[in-house]
Short mmCIF file of C-alpha atoms in Angstrom, two decimals:
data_model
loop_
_atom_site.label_atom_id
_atom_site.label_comp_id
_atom_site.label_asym_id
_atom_site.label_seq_id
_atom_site.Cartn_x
_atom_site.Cartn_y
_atom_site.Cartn_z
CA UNK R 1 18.66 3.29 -21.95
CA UNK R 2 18.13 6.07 -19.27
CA UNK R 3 20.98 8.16 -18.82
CA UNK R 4 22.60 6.94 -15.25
CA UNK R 5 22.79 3.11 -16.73
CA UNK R 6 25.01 4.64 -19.25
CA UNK R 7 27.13 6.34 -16.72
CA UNK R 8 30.25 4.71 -15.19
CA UNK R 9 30.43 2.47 -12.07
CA UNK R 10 32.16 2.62 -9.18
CA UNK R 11 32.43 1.83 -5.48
CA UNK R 12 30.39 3.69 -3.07
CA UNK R 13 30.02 3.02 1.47
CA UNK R 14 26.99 0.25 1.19
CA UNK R 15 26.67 0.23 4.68
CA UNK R 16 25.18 -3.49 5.53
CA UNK R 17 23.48 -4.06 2.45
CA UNK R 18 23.45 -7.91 1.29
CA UNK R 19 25.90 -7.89 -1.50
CA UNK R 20 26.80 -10.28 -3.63
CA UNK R 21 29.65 -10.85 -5.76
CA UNK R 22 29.48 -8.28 -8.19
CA UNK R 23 27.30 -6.13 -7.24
CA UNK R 24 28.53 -2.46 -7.43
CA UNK R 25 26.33 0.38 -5.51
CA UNK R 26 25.38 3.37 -7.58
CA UNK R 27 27.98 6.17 -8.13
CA UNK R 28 26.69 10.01 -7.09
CA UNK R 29 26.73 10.99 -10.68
CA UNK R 30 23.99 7.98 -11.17
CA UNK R 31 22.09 8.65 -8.17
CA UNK R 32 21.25 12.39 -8.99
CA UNK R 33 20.79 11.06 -12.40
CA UNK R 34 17.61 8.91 -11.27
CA UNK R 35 15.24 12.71 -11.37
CA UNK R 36 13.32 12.22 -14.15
CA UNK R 37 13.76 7.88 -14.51
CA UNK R 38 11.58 5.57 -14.47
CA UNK R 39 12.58 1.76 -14.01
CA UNK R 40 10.37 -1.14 -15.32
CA UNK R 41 10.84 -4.87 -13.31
CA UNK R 42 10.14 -7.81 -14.84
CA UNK R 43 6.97 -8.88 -12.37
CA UNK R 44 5.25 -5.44 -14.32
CA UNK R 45 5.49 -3.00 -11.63
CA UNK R 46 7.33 0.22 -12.96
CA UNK R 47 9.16 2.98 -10.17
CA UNK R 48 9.35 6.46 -11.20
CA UNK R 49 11.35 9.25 -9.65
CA UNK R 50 9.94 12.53 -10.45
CA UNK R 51 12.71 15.39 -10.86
CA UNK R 52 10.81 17.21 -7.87
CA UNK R 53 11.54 14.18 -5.52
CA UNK R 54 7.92 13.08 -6.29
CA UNK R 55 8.31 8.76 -6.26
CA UNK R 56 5.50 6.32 -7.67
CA UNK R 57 5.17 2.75 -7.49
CA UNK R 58 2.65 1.96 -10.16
CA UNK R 59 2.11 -2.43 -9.99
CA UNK R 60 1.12 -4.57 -12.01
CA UNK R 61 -2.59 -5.44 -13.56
CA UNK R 62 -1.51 -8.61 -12.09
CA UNK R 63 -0.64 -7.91 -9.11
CA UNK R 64 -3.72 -5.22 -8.32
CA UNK R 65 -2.77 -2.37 -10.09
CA UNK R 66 -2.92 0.94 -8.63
CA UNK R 67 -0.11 3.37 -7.60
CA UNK R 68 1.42 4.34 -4.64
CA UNK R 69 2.54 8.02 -4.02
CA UNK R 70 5.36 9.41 -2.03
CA UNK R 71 8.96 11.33 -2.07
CA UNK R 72 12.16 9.54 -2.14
CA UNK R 73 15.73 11.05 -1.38
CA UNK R 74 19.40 10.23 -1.30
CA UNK R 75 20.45 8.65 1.81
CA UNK R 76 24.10 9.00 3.00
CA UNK R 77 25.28 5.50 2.05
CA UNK R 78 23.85 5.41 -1.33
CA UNK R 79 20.47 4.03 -0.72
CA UNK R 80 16.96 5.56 -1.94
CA UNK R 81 14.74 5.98 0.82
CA UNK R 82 11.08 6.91 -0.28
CA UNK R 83 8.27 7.88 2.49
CA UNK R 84 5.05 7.30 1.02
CA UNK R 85 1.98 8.84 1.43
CA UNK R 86 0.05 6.06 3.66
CA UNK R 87 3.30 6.64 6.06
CA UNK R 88 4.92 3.56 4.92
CA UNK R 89 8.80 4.09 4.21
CA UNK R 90 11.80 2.18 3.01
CA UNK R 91 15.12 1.96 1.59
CA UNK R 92 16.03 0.29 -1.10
CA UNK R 93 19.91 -0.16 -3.17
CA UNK R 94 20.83 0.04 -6.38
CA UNK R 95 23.44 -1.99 -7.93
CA UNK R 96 24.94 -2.97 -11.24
CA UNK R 97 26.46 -6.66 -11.03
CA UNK R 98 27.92 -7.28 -14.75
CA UNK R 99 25.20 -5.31 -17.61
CA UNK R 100 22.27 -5.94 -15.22
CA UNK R 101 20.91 -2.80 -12.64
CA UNK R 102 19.40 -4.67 -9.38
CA UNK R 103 16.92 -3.28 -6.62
CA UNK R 104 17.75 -4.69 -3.27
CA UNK R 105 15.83 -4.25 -0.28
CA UNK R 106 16.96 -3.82 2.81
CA UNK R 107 15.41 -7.28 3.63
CA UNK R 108 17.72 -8.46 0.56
CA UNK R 109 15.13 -8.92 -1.99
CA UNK R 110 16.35 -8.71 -5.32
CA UNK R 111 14.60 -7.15 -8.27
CA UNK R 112 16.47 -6.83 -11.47
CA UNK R 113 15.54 -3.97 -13.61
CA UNK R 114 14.31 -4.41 -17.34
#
């Protein structure tokens, strides 16, 4: 298990974020935890968040392959915001809603994290 889904929980300012019931944003301790993690989804794709601020998004055979570069940072309300290198950026939330971590976009997708 990487070592901020072991820390402890708590609340944190979402901003507008579509939460659910349950869902509790990321703690600071977790957040600055995430240099160094990488997070597998269940459609294949895996992020990784490089202790430098480095990001990848490496996807799926299924869905193409291939792997997208960029840097990623903190935002103020608890959101990771990565800028990639084709100039493409967004911000994505991280929540824990009972044992389960979920990504949520800011259009309110929902990817749970293996």
């Amino acid at each position: 298990m990487p070592l901020f889904l072991s820390l402890m929980a708590g609340s944190a300012s979402a901003g507008d974020w579509p939460l659910r019931p349950g869902d509790i944003p990321l703690v600071q301790g977790e957040l600055e935890a995430l240099a160094g993690q990488s997070f597998r989804f269940y459609d294949g794709g895996e992020s990784l968040y490089g202790s430098d601020g480095a990001y990848a998004y490496t996807y799926s055979a299924e869905n193409g392959g291939g792997t997208a570069w960029g840097t990623y940072r903190v935002a103020g309300d608890g959101s990771i915001c990565v800028e990639f290198a084709n100039g493409f950026d967004r911000c994505d939330l991280y929540v824990r809603n009972g044992s389960r971590v979920i990504l949520i976009t800011e259009r309110g997708e929902r990817f749970p994290v293996r």
